[in-house]
Amino acid sequence: MVFDLIIQNGSIVTPQSTSRNDIGIIAGKIAVVGNLDGSEAKERYNAAGKYVFSGFIDEHVHSRDPGLTRKEDFTHSTMSAAAGGVTTILEMPNSIPPVKDAASFHARAHVLESKAYVDFGLWGMVLGDYNRKDLPELAEAGVIGFKFFWGYALDKKTFALIYNFSASDDVRMPPDEGEIYDAFQVIGQLHKPVAIHAENSHVITRLTIHELAAGNVDYASFLRSRPSYSEAMTIQSGIFLAKAAGVHLHIVHISSGEGVELIKEARRKGLPITGETCPHYLVLSDEDYPRVTGNMKIYPPVREKHHQNQLWEGIQCGAIQTIGSDHAPHEEKEKKGDIWSVPAGACGVQTLVPLMLNAAAQGRVSLNQVAALLSENPARIWGMYGQKGTLLAGADADITIVDMNVNRTLRKEELFSKNKINPFEGMNVQGTPIAAFVRGIQIMENGKLISGPIGRLIKPSTSCQAQW
Ligand code: DOR
Ligand code: ZN
């Protein structure tokens, strides 16, 4: 047997083990993992002294394409992903138009496929009664799951998220709990997971009005306007509704200790509830605001240090299964201004892996846990496991190679995003991805992109999803 490529002598990291081995690749798939001394290959990659992971997945990316491409587009977000060692992204549905029915799914998939530097899946958007009848055709079209932006008012015409909502604006408010239950029930019958942005819009709108009326402009007032209990209330409602409706609920970007506790408790009872947090909640706290300013305005907010500690504990105790970046850039000029006027969101897809490797270097998590959080678990939750998320024979040869001896400073100039909104500017990290392969094709070497837009749309397999 002649392999197309052998990745040799690396330390292979899976959630279960780390071992010295070679990987033989044929026709874009992993053919063998084992000792391949003496085997023939058209190409070789020497991974001696390096760690070899199943390609990393960022389950939470907002590329703004189509609709808001002045902020970001799919070319730039997927170049960023590739440079940062991410081989698959799952793209959030809040483009303009949003991915709300089969027609918008196919139209978006067509636009994005020509631009993709990495493989990608698409989320579908839940708009309550407005598109409940379209959810089955969205599942059939191939969404990986559904996202419900609970806590957001939406623009009436475009469905775009409204970041700084004032009570007098003419907007589409989030559906009530009855409507949400109906949508969850449909999604449960489709055997798809539903993810929620957990904030209570009534609470945050009213508290924001109070803070504005008092003339407060500091970060503490912003935190008071979006308290952790507003996240916890919404997670709690979500858990009850998901249980009643029989749907797998995934809480994205958990930012609070209370959120971790609720998910831990629900999982202890055996409910199909999973959780994601993001690097900004794990490495930043309110104390960083004076230095980072507007680039740190993200919803839900980066909170006090004790939440950060509880989130790390949530990873250790299994309440949190995935880390997504919530890559959500805006124009640089939009991010300059006071805390109430700038839009929420920042870049993240390119710094996701280096920050988690750095956490491993610091002993916060093991490299095996990184393999679970950034590859196997998201692949399992989103119905891609087997094709993605594993180094087992038969899987796509998506591989990220990591050098844990590299020490570097994260700099905005290195970001491939259109607008380099970097809340991690100047942070030193130990450990970095140095090469990435998608279906056996090398796409990145030492942070440089070395292939064109070869990414493809990935559709989940429902049988995989039902097993999570
Ligand atoms: O800060 C955020 N920005 N949080 C979100 O939930 C959405 C995102 C965006 O799309 O801008
Ligand atoms: Zn998001």
Tab-separated table of C-alpha atoms and ligand atoms in Angstrom:
chain	number	residue	atom	x	y	z
A	1	MET	CA	0.000	0.000	0.000
A	2	VAL	CA	1.369	3.421	-0.974
A	3	PHE	CA	0.089	6.240	1.177
A	4	ASP	CA	-0.522	9.711	-0.206
A	5	LEU	CA	0.884	11.152	3.003
A	6	ILE	CA	2.402	9.843	6.201
A	7	ILE	CA	2.509	12.090	9.249
A	8	GLN	CA	5.291	10.414	11.154
A	9	ASN	CA	6.802	10.290	14.618
A	10	GLY	CA	4.331	12.647	16.305
A	11	SER	CA	2.646	12.239	19.674
A	12	ILE	CA	-0.951	11.466	18.805
A	13	VAL	CA	-3.373	13.108	21.229
A	14	THR	CA	-6.932	11.830	21.627
A	15	PRO	CA	-9.342	12.419	24.523
A	16	GLN	CA	-8.319	9.009	25.872
A	17	SER	CA	-4.552	8.805	25.329
A	18	THR	CA	-1.279	10.244	24.050
A	19	SER	CA	1.020	7.888	22.124
A	20	ARG	CA	3.862	7.976	19.615
A	21	ASN	CA	2.506	6.828	16.244
A	22	ASP	CA	2.313	7.492	12.525
A	23	ILE	CA	-0.779	8.326	10.485
A	24	GLY	CA	-1.168	7.048	6.942
A	25	ILE	CA	-3.528	8.955	4.650
A	26	ILE	CA	-5.085	7.821	1.386
A	27	ALA	CA	-7.549	9.810	-0.735
A	28	GLY	CA	-8.208	12.373	1.971
A	29	LYS	CA	-9.077	9.795	4.632
A	30	ILE	CA	-7.172	8.352	7.537
A	31	ALA	CA	-6.174	4.844	6.423
A	32	VAL	CA	-3.974	3.624	9.289
A	33	VAL	CA	-2.749	4.822	12.662
A	34	GLY	CA	0.244	2.752	13.756
A	35	ASN	CA	3.898	2.137	13.158
A	36	LEU	CA	4.479	2.867	9.468
A	37	ASP	CA	8.260	2.453	9.417
A	38	GLY	CA	9.179	1.066	6.040
A	39	SER	CA	5.860	2.023	4.395
A	40	GLU	CA	5.866	3.880	1.129
A	41	ALA	CA	4.394	7.353	0.822
A	42	LYS	CA	4.217	10.070	-1.836
A	43	GLU	CA	4.741	12.701	0.861
A	44	ARG	CA	5.861	12.766	4.467
A	45	TYR	CA	5.421	15.221	7.292
A	46	ASN	CA	7.879	14.847	10.138
A	47	ALA	CA	5.999	15.535	13.373
A	48	ALA	CA	8.813	14.452	15.712
A	49	GLY	CA	8.598	16.382	18.963
A	50	LYS	CA	5.127	17.701	18.048
A	51	TYR	CA	1.570	16.811	19.072
A	52	VAL	CA	-0.898	15.551	16.472
A	53	PHE	CA	-4.617	16.196	17.019
A	54	SER	CA	-7.782	15.424	15.118
A	55	GLY	CA	-8.501	18.754	13.333
A	56	PHE	CA	-9.988	21.341	15.669
A	57	ILE	CA	-13.608	22.419	15.293
A	58	ASP	CA	-14.895	25.875	16.177
A	59	GLU	CA	-18.620	25.345	16.650
A	60	HIS	CA	-19.387	29.054	17.074
A	61	VAL	CA	-18.464	31.504	14.297
A	62	HIS	CA	-20.347	34.562	12.971
A	63	SER	CA	-18.852	35.338	9.547
A	64	ARG	CA	-21.501	37.980	8.611
A	65	ASP	CA	-21.607	36.700	5.035
A	66	PRO	CA	-23.830	37.566	3.219
A	67	GLY	CA	-25.269	40.814	4.530
A	68	LEU	CA	-22.718	42.438	6.808
A	69	THR	CA	-19.486	41.808	4.917
A	70	ARG	CA	-18.108	45.225	5.874
A	71	LYS	CA	-17.617	43.592	9.316
A	72	GLU	CA	-16.314	40.172	8.191
A	73	ASP	CA	-16.723	37.735	5.321
A	74	PHE	CA	-16.305	34.010	4.867
A	75	THR	CA	-12.980	34.320	3.042
A	76	HIS	CA	-11.442	36.183	5.968
A	77	SER	CA	-13.053	34.174	8.763
A	78	THR	CA	-12.048	30.838	7.233
A	79	MET	CA	-8.518	32.081	6.471
A	80	SER	CA	-8.375	33.054	10.134
A	81	ALA	CA	-9.603	29.600	11.116
A	82	ALA	CA	-6.961	27.869	8.972
A	83	ALA	CA	-4.164	30.066	10.320
A	84	GLY	CA	-5.308	29.275	13.857
A	85	GLY	CA	-5.342	25.488	13.362
A	86	VAL	CA	-9.136	25.129	13.041
A	87	THR	CA	-10.127	22.747	10.232
A	88	THR	CA	-13.948	22.912	10.547
A	89	ILE	CA	-16.172	25.809	11.584
A	90	LEU	CA	-19.866	25.774	12.322
A	91	GLU	CA	-21.320	28.988	10.978
A	92	MET	CA	-24.011	30.838	12.941
A	93	PRO	CA	-27.248	31.629	11.090
A	94	ASN	CA	-27.513	35.402	11.709
A	95	SER	CA	-26.493	36.526	8.239
A	96	ILE	CA	-28.773	38.790	6.207
A	97	PRO	CA	-30.935	37.035	5.202
A	98	PRO	CA	-30.711	34.569	8.086
A	99	VAL	CA	-30.677	30.799	7.509
A	100	LYS	CA	-34.378	30.403	8.277
A	101	ASP	CA	-35.679	27.976	5.631
A	102	ALA	CA	-34.362	25.547	3.024
A	103	ALA	CA	-34.060	28.221	0.327
A	104	SER	CA	-31.887	30.483	2.511
A	105	PHE	CA	-29.818	27.454	3.587
A	106	HIS	CA	-29.034	26.457	-0.001
A	107	ALA	CA	-28.375	30.032	-1.101
A	108	ARG	CA	-25.947	30.594	1.766
A	109	ALA	CA	-24.208	27.237	1.339
A	110	HIS	CA	-23.636	28.104	-2.322
A	111	VAL	CA	-22.107	31.508	-1.532
A	112	LEU	CA	-19.905	30.192	1.270
A	113	GLU	CA	-18.617	27.057	-0.423
A	114	SER	CA	-16.706	29.097	-3.025
A	115	LYS	CA	-14.932	31.052	-0.277
A	116	ALA	CA	-14.242	28.417	2.387
A	117	TYR	CA	-10.608	27.750	3.388
A	118	VAL	CA	-11.796	25.111	5.877
A	119	ASP	CA	-14.762	22.737	6.017
A	120	PHE	CA	-17.947	24.125	7.503
A	121	GLY	CA	-21.426	23.302	8.712
A	122	LEU	CA	-24.389	25.671	8.911
A	123	TRP	CA	-26.682	26.449	11.824
A	124	GLY	CA	-30.386	27.173	11.265
A	125	MET	CA	-32.162	30.045	13.023
A	126	VAL	CA	-35.210	29.695	15.270
A	127	LEU	CA	-37.661	32.585	14.850
A	128	GLY	CA	-40.584	31.137	16.834
A	129	ASP	CA	-43.904	30.875	15.010
A	130	TYR	CA	-42.445	32.857	12.114
A	131	ASN	CA	-40.467	29.862	10.815
A	132	ARG	CA	-41.594	26.891	12.939
A	133	LYS	CA	-43.141	25.216	9.909
A	134	ASP	CA	-39.828	25.619	8.019
A	135	LEU	CA	-37.713	23.840	10.631
A	136	PRO	CA	-38.265	20.327	9.157
A	137	GLU	CA	-37.117	21.443	5.698
A	138	LEU	CA	-34.078	23.136	7.286
A	139	ALA	CA	-33.180	19.872	9.016
A	140	GLU	CA	-33.659	18.019	5.749
A	141	ALA	CA	-31.470	20.559	3.929
A	142	GLY	CA	-28.626	19.754	6.354
A	143	VAL	CA	-28.304	22.202	9.251
A	144	ILE	CA	-26.130	20.872	12.063
A	145	GLY	CA	-28.571	22.201	14.657
A	146	PHE	CA	-30.681	25.230	15.529
A	147	LYS	CA	-29.806	28.489	17.257
A	148	PHE	CA	-32.265	30.570	19.212
A	149	PHE	CA	-31.069	34.059	20.091
A	150	TRP	CA	-33.091	34.303	23.297
A	151	GLY	CA	-32.341	37.680	24.836
A	152	TYR	CA	-32.084	39.607	21.550
A	153	ALA	CA	-34.491	41.991	19.921
A	154	LEU	CA	-34.243	41.538	16.140
A	155	ASP	CA	-34.605	44.020	13.315
A	156	LYS	CA	-38.156	43.671	11.963
A	157	LYS	CA	-37.146	43.459	8.315
A	158	THR	CA	-33.697	41.850	8.256
A	159	PHE	CA	-33.796	39.811	11.512
A	160	ALA	CA	-30.356	41.243	12.342
A	161	LEU	CA	-29.457	41.241	16.060
A	162	ILE	CA	-29.985	44.624	17.738
A	163	TYR	CA	-27.042	45.181	20.051
A	164	ASN	CA	-28.060	48.359	21.875
A	165	PHE	CA	-31.789	48.215	22.105
A	166	SER	CA	-33.865	50.993	23.574
A	167	ALA	CA	-37.402	50.190	24.706
A	168	SER	CA	-38.886	52.633	22.182
A	169	ASP	CA	-37.346	50.887	19.138
A	170	ASP	CA	-39.733	49.165	16.756
A	171	VAL	CA	-38.276	45.650	16.859
A	172	ARG	CA	-39.172	41.962	16.900
A	173	MET	CA	-38.984	40.921	20.567
A	174	PRO	CA	-38.044	37.314	21.455
A	175	PRO	CA	-40.976	34.881	21.346
A	176	ASP	CA	-42.655	34.020	24.650
A	177	GLU	CA	-42.082	30.709	26.435
A	178	GLY	CA	-45.162	29.073	24.874
A	179	GLU	CA	-43.903	29.803	21.404
A	180	ILE	CA	-40.416	28.611	22.374
A	181	TYR	CA	-41.861	25.334	23.695
A	182	ASP	CA	-43.603	24.722	20.367
A	183	ALA	CA	-40.387	25.329	18.439
A	184	PHE	CA	-38.382	23.086	20.805
A	185	GLN	CA	-40.912	20.310	20.329
A	186	VAL	CA	-40.566	20.413	16.559
A	187	ILE	CA	-36.758	20.396	16.851
A	188	GLY	CA	-36.880	17.449	19.270
A	189	GLN	CA	-38.916	15.471	16.734
A	190	LEU	CA	-36.263	16.231	14.133
A	191	HIS	CA	-33.569	14.755	16.461
A	192	LYS	CA	-31.526	17.936	16.221
A	193	PRO	CA	-30.008	19.898	19.102
A	194	VAL	CA	-31.117	23.445	19.816
A	195	ALA	CA	-28.640	25.988	21.176
A	196	ILE	CA	-29.635	29.108	23.062
A	197	HIS	CA	-28.130	32.499	23.729
A	198	ALA	CA	-29.179	32.682	27.360
A	199	GLU	CA	-30.016	36.193	28.538
A	200	ASN	CA	-33.372	37.546	29.688
A	201	SER	CA	-34.249	40.459	27.408
A	202	HIS	CA	-36.827	41.980	29.786
A	203	VAL	CA	-34.356	42.085	32.656
A	204	ILE	CA	-31.444	43.449	30.660
A	205	THR	CA	-33.525	46.044	28.829
A	206	ARG	CA	-34.914	47.475	32.066
A	207	LEU	CA	-31.584	47.415	33.908
A	208	THR	CA	-29.894	49.103	30.951
A	209	ILE	CA	-32.481	51.894	31.066
A	210	HIS	CA	-31.744	52.393	34.787
A	211	GLU	CA	-27.994	52.605	34.232
A	212	LEU	CA	-28.370	55.004	31.301
A	213	ALA	CA	-30.737	57.221	33.333
A	214	ALA	CA	-28.165	57.369	36.137
A	215	GLY	CA	-25.520	58.483	33.625
A	216	ASN	CA	-23.213	55.555	34.407
A	217	VAL	CA	-20.607	54.657	31.802
A	218	ASP	CA	-18.167	52.363	33.609
A	219	TYR	CA	-17.800	48.613	33.009
A	220	ALA	CA	-19.349	47.854	36.415
A	221	SER	CA	-22.597	49.501	35.301
A	222	PHE	CA	-22.543	47.448	32.090
A	223	LEU	CA	-22.163	44.300	34.205
A	224	ARG	CA	-25.055	45.412	36.434
A	225	SER	CA	-27.194	45.791	33.295
A	226	ARG	CA	-26.562	42.171	32.218
A	227	PRO	CA	-26.308	40.290	35.523
A	228	SER	CA	-25.439	36.620	35.859
A	229	TYR	CA	-28.937	35.908	37.177
A	230	SER	CA	-30.398	36.996	33.827
A	231	GLU	CA	-28.287	34.262	32.198
A	232	ALA	CA	-29.217	31.738	34.887
A	233	MET	CA	-32.962	32.487	34.597
A	234	THR	CA	-32.889	31.838	30.881
A	235	ILE	CA	-30.820	28.656	31.210
A	236	GLN	CA	-33.283	27.420	33.839
A	237	SER	CA	-36.302	28.135	31.616
A	238	GLY	CA	-34.495	26.513	28.709
A	239	ILE	CA	-33.829	23.358	30.713
A	240	PHE	CA	-37.483	23.032	31.771
A	241	LEU	CA	-38.790	23.654	28.266
A	242	ALA	CA	-36.237	21.293	26.678
A	243	LYS	CA	-37.113	18.546	29.145
A	244	ALA	CA	-40.826	18.959	28.459
A	245	ALA	CA	-40.322	19.121	24.700
A	246	GLY	CA	-37.801	16.249	24.564
A	247	VAL	CA	-34.997	18.118	22.839
A	248	HIS	CA	-31.219	18.195	23.342
A	249	LEU	CA	-30.403	21.698	24.613
A	250	HIS	CA	-26.937	23.200	24.192
A	251	ILE	CA	-26.178	26.381	26.131
A	252	VAL	CA	-23.651	28.434	24.184
A	253	HIS	CA	-21.178	30.953	25.608
A	254	ILE	CA	-21.830	30.264	29.291
A	255	SER	CA	-20.365	33.206	31.177
A	256	SER	CA	-21.418	32.640	34.787
A	257	GLY	CA	-20.887	30.322	37.710
A	258	GLU	CA	-24.659	30.098	38.164
A	259	GLY	CA	-24.945	28.840	34.588
A	260	VAL	CA	-22.380	26.108	35.265
A	261	GLU	CA	-24.271	25.008	38.395
A	262	LEU	CA	-27.583	24.685	36.546
A	263	ILE	CA	-26.072	22.598	33.763
A	264	LYS	CA	-24.200	20.406	36.222
A	265	GLU	CA	-27.442	19.733	38.078
A	266	ALA	CA	-29.428	19.016	34.899
A	267	ARG	CA	-26.771	16.588	33.665
A	268	ARG	CA	-26.684	14.883	37.065
A	269	LYS	CA	-30.375	14.143	36.504
A	270	GLY	CA	-29.515	12.604	33.141
A	271	LEU	CA	-31.039	15.344	30.982
A	272	PRO	CA	-29.544	15.871	27.501
A	273	ILE	CA	-28.137	19.313	28.297
A	274	THR	CA	-24.660	20.314	27.107
A	275	GLY	CA	-22.678	23.506	27.469
A	276	GLU	CA	-20.123	25.664	25.692
A	277	THR	CA	-17.943	28.441	26.999
A	278	CYS	CA	-15.453	30.657	25.177
A	279	PRO	CA	-11.827	31.707	25.664
A	280	HIS	CA	-12.782	35.292	26.571
A	281	TYR	CA	-14.669	34.083	29.652
A	282	LEU	CA	-11.769	31.798	30.569
A	283	VAL	CA	-8.878	34.231	30.219
A	284	LEU	CA	-10.364	37.723	30.707
A	285	SER	CA	-12.275	39.308	33.582
A	286	ASP	CA	-13.774	42.734	34.343
A	287	GLU	CA	-10.320	43.811	35.550
A	288	ASP	CA	-9.100	43.753	31.927
A	289	TYR	CA	-11.637	46.301	30.671
A	290	PRO	CA	-9.542	49.465	31.220
A	291	ARG	CA	-6.814	47.937	29.031
A	292	VAL	CA	-8.972	46.210	26.389
A	293	THR	CA	-11.925	48.700	26.271
A	294	GLY	CA	-14.538	48.327	23.460
A	295	ASN	CA	-13.056	45.089	22.075
A	296	MET	CA	-14.118	43.448	25.320
A	297	LYS	CA	-17.779	44.329	24.872
A	298	ILE	CA	-19.324	40.951	24.142
A	299	TYR	CA	-22.729	39.468	25.009
A	300	PRO	CA	-23.048	37.870	27.506
A	301	PRO	CA	-20.401	40.002	29.230
A	302	VAL	CA	-16.992	38.974	30.511
A	303	ARG	CA	-17.623	38.978	34.269
A	304	GLU	CA	-15.763	39.076	37.596
A	305	LYS	CA	-12.866	36.694	38.251
A	306	HIS	CA	-14.874	34.237	40.374
A	307	HIS	CA	-17.013	33.400	37.319
A	308	GLN	CA	-13.844	32.655	35.367
A	309	ASN	CA	-12.770	30.202	38.073
A	310	GLN	CA	-16.183	28.542	38.135
A	311	LEU	CA	-16.090	28.103	34.356
A	312	TRP	CA	-12.734	26.287	34.607
A	313	GLU	CA	-14.313	24.088	37.279
A	314	GLY	CA	-17.256	23.519	34.922
A	315	ILE	CA	-14.834	22.142	32.337
A	316	GLN	CA	-13.233	19.861	34.908
A	317	CYS	CA	-16.527	18.490	36.212
A	318	GLY	CA	-17.966	17.883	32.732
A	319	ALA	CA	-20.719	20.517	32.854
A	320	ILE	CA	-19.054	22.167	29.848
A	321	GLN	CA	-18.294	19.915	26.841
A	322	THR	CA	-17.170	22.361	24.176
A	323	ILE	CA	-15.227	25.594	23.696
A	324	GLY	CA	-16.323	27.833	20.817
A	325	SER	CA	-14.781	31.160	19.922
A	326	ASP	CA	-17.971	33.199	19.274
A	327	HIS	CA	-15.953	34.903	16.535
A	328	ALA	CA	-18.091	38.007	15.893
A	329	PRO	CA	-16.119	40.954	14.497
A	330	HIS	CA	-17.380	44.468	13.842
A	331	GLU	CA	-15.739	47.371	12.023
A	332	GLU	CA	-12.866	48.867	13.985
A	333	LYS	CA	-14.506	52.293	13.949
A	334	GLU	CA	-17.772	50.847	15.327
A	335	LYS	CA	-15.920	49.448	18.358
A	336	LYS	CA	-14.704	52.893	19.448
A	337	GLY	CA	-17.133	54.646	21.766
A	338	ASP	CA	-18.741	54.311	25.157
A	339	ILE	CA	-19.837	50.988	26.566
A	340	TRP	CA	-23.516	51.595	25.689
A	341	SER	CA	-23.043	52.554	22.053
A	342	VAL	CA	-20.549	50.043	20.635
A	343	PRO	CA	-21.819	46.735	19.216
A	344	ALA	CA	-21.034	43.483	21.036
A	345	GLY	CA	-18.584	40.934	19.644
A	346	ALA	CA	-14.916	40.414	18.786
A	347	CYS	CA	-12.603	38.138	16.768
A	348	GLY	CA	-11.793	34.727	18.175
A	349	VAL	CA	-11.494	31.914	15.635
A	350	GLN	CA	-7.734	32.382	15.112
A	351	THR	CA	-6.870	32.646	18.814
A	352	LEU	CA	-9.128	29.811	20.041
A	353	VAL	CA	-6.546	27.024	19.722
A	354	PRO	CA	-3.465	28.967	20.929
A	355	LEU	CA	-5.368	30.115	24.030
A	356	MET	CA	-6.525	26.596	24.881
A	357	LEU	CA	-3.032	25.192	24.293
A	358	ASN	CA	-1.700	27.886	26.601
A	359	ALA	CA	-4.247	26.788	29.209
A	360	ALA	CA	-2.854	23.262	28.822
A	361	ALA	CA	0.709	24.577	29.219
A	362	GLN	CA	-0.426	26.256	32.441
A	363	GLY	CA	-1.971	23.015	33.701
A	364	ARG	CA	-5.572	24.274	33.579
A	365	VAL	CA	-6.576	21.395	31.279
A	366	SER	CA	-4.733	18.452	29.759
A	367	LEU	CA	-3.957	18.158	26.054
A	368	ASN	CA	-6.351	15.191	26.034
A	369	GLN	CA	-9.101	17.474	27.310
A	370	VAL	CA	-8.263	19.952	24.551
A	371	ALA	CA	-8.800	17.100	22.051
A	372	ALA	CA	-12.216	16.446	23.611
A	373	LEU	CA	-13.351	20.075	23.956
A	374	LEU	CA	-12.222	21.246	20.519
A	375	SER	CA	-12.707	18.165	18.372
A	376	GLU	CA	-14.395	14.998	19.600
A	377	ASN	CA	-17.188	16.575	21.663
A	378	PRO	CA	-18.375	19.151	19.108
A	379	ALA	CA	-18.196	16.465	16.388
A	380	ARG	CA	-20.393	14.196	18.505
A	381	ILE	CA	-22.892	16.860	19.523
A	382	TRP	CA	-23.314	18.159	15.967
A	383	GLY	CA	-23.625	14.762	14.309
A	384	MET	CA	-20.272	14.759	12.500
A	385	TYR	CA	-18.419	12.183	14.607
A	386	GLY	CA	-16.763	9.489	12.535
A	387	GLN	CA	-16.190	11.856	9.656
A	388	LYS	CA	-14.790	14.609	11.905
A	389	GLY	CA	-13.586	14.662	15.501
A	390	THR	CA	-11.514	11.474	15.442
A	391	LEU	CA	-8.278	9.986	14.126
A	392	LEU	CA	-9.844	6.559	13.627
A	393	ALA	CA	-9.410	4.912	10.228
A	394	GLY	CA	-12.097	6.063	7.814
A	395	ALA	CA	-12.353	9.606	9.165
A	396	ASP	CA	-11.557	12.665	7.066
A	397	ALA	CA	-7.815	13.316	7.347
A	398	ASP	CA	-8.328	16.608	9.219
A	399	ILE	CA	-5.276	17.051	11.396
A	400	THR	CA	-3.792	19.888	13.430
A	401	ILE	CA	-0.131	19.671	14.477
A	402	VAL	CA	0.909	21.547	17.573
A	403	ASP	CA	4.264	22.680	18.923
A	404	MET	CA	4.056	23.152	22.696
A	405	ASN	CA	7.544	24.689	22.816
A	406	VAL	CA	6.603	27.828	20.888
A	407	ASN	CA	6.241	30.953	22.998
A	408	ARG	CA	4.597	33.875	21.268
A	409	THR	CA	2.680	37.069	21.789
A	410	LEU	CA	-0.795	37.334	20.216
A	411	ARG	CA	-0.815	40.322	17.869
A	412	LYS	CA	-3.689	41.808	15.878
A	413	GLU	CA	-1.447	42.163	12.800
A	414	GLU	CA	-1.358	38.361	12.527
A	415	LEU	CA	-5.152	38.038	12.364
A	416	PHE	CA	-6.584	37.265	8.924
A	417	SER	CA	-9.963	38.763	9.814
A	418	LYS	CA	-11.185	41.777	7.900
A	419	ASN	CA	-11.460	43.799	11.109
A	420	LYS	CA	-8.856	42.797	13.650
A	421	ILE	CA	-10.913	43.274	16.812
A	422	ASN	CA	-8.624	41.448	19.216
A	423	PRO	CA	-9.460	41.328	22.935
A	424	PHE	CA	-6.358	39.153	23.477
A	425	GLU	CA	-3.848	41.666	22.093
A	426	GLY	CA	-0.430	41.368	23.719
A	427	MET	CA	-1.123	38.128	25.590
A	428	ASN	CA	1.752	35.665	25.750
A	429	VAL	CA	0.938	32.078	24.904
A	430	GLN	CA	2.884	28.860	25.147
A	431	GLY	CA	1.955	26.283	22.511
A	432	THR	CA	0.686	26.954	19.012
A	433	PRO	CA	-0.696	25.122	15.975
A	434	ILE	CA	2.070	24.889	13.349
A	435	ALA	CA	0.358	22.879	10.598
A	436	ALA	CA	-3.184	21.957	9.588
A	437	PHE	CA	-4.609	19.496	7.065
A	438	VAL	CA	-8.163	19.296	5.710
A	439	ARG	CA	-9.033	15.953	4.082
A	440	GLY	CA	-5.320	15.274	3.636
A	441	ILE	CA	-4.531	18.641	2.035
A	442	GLN	CA	-2.145	20.829	4.004
A	443	ILE	CA	-3.754	24.242	4.402
A	444	MET	CA	-1.404	25.908	6.894
A	445	GLU	CA	2.299	25.862	7.774
A	446	ASN	CA	3.614	28.059	10.585
A	447	GLY	CA	0.632	30.397	10.452
A	448	LYS	CA	0.883	30.870	6.643
A	449	LEU	CA	-1.902	29.694	4.350
A	450	ILE	CA	-0.678	27.281	1.712
A	451	SER	CA	-3.814	26.249	-0.176
A	452	GLY	CA	-6.801	27.931	-1.773
A	453	PRO	CA	-10.436	27.824	-0.665
A	454	ILE	CA	-10.794	24.024	-0.594
A	455	GLY	CA	-13.427	23.910	2.176
A	456	ARG	CA	-16.660	21.966	1.757
A	457	LEU	CA	-20.081	22.006	3.370
A	458	ILE	CA	-20.465	19.231	5.949
A	459	LYS	CA	-23.894	17.828	6.700
A	460	PRO	CA	-24.584	15.928	9.899
A	461	SER	CA	-25.708	12.364	10.131
A	462	THR	CA	-28.902	12.216	12.183
A	463	SER	CA	-28.162	8.764	13.561
A	464	CYS	CA	-24.971	10.180	15.130
A	465	GLN	CA	-26.875	13.072	16.641
A	466	ALA	CA	-29.509	10.924	18.276
A	467	GLN	CA	-26.815	9.073	20.215
A	468	TRP	CA	-25.362	12.046	22.077
B	1	DOR	O1	-21.287	39.637	21.479
B	1	DOR	C1	-21.958	38.942	20.711
B	1	DOR	N1	-21.929	39.153	19.371
B	1	DOR	N2	-22.739	37.992	21.217
B	1	DOR	C2	-23.606	37.313	20.439
B	1	DOR	O2	-24.335	36.507	20.964
B	1	DOR	C3	-23.728	37.578	18.999
B	1	DOR	C4	-22.536	38.217	18.473
B	1	DOR	C5	-22.743	38.846	17.115
B	1	DOR	O3	-23.254	38.184	16.192
B	1	DOR	O4	-22.341	39.996	16.928
B	2	ZN	ZN	-22.436	33.956	19.078
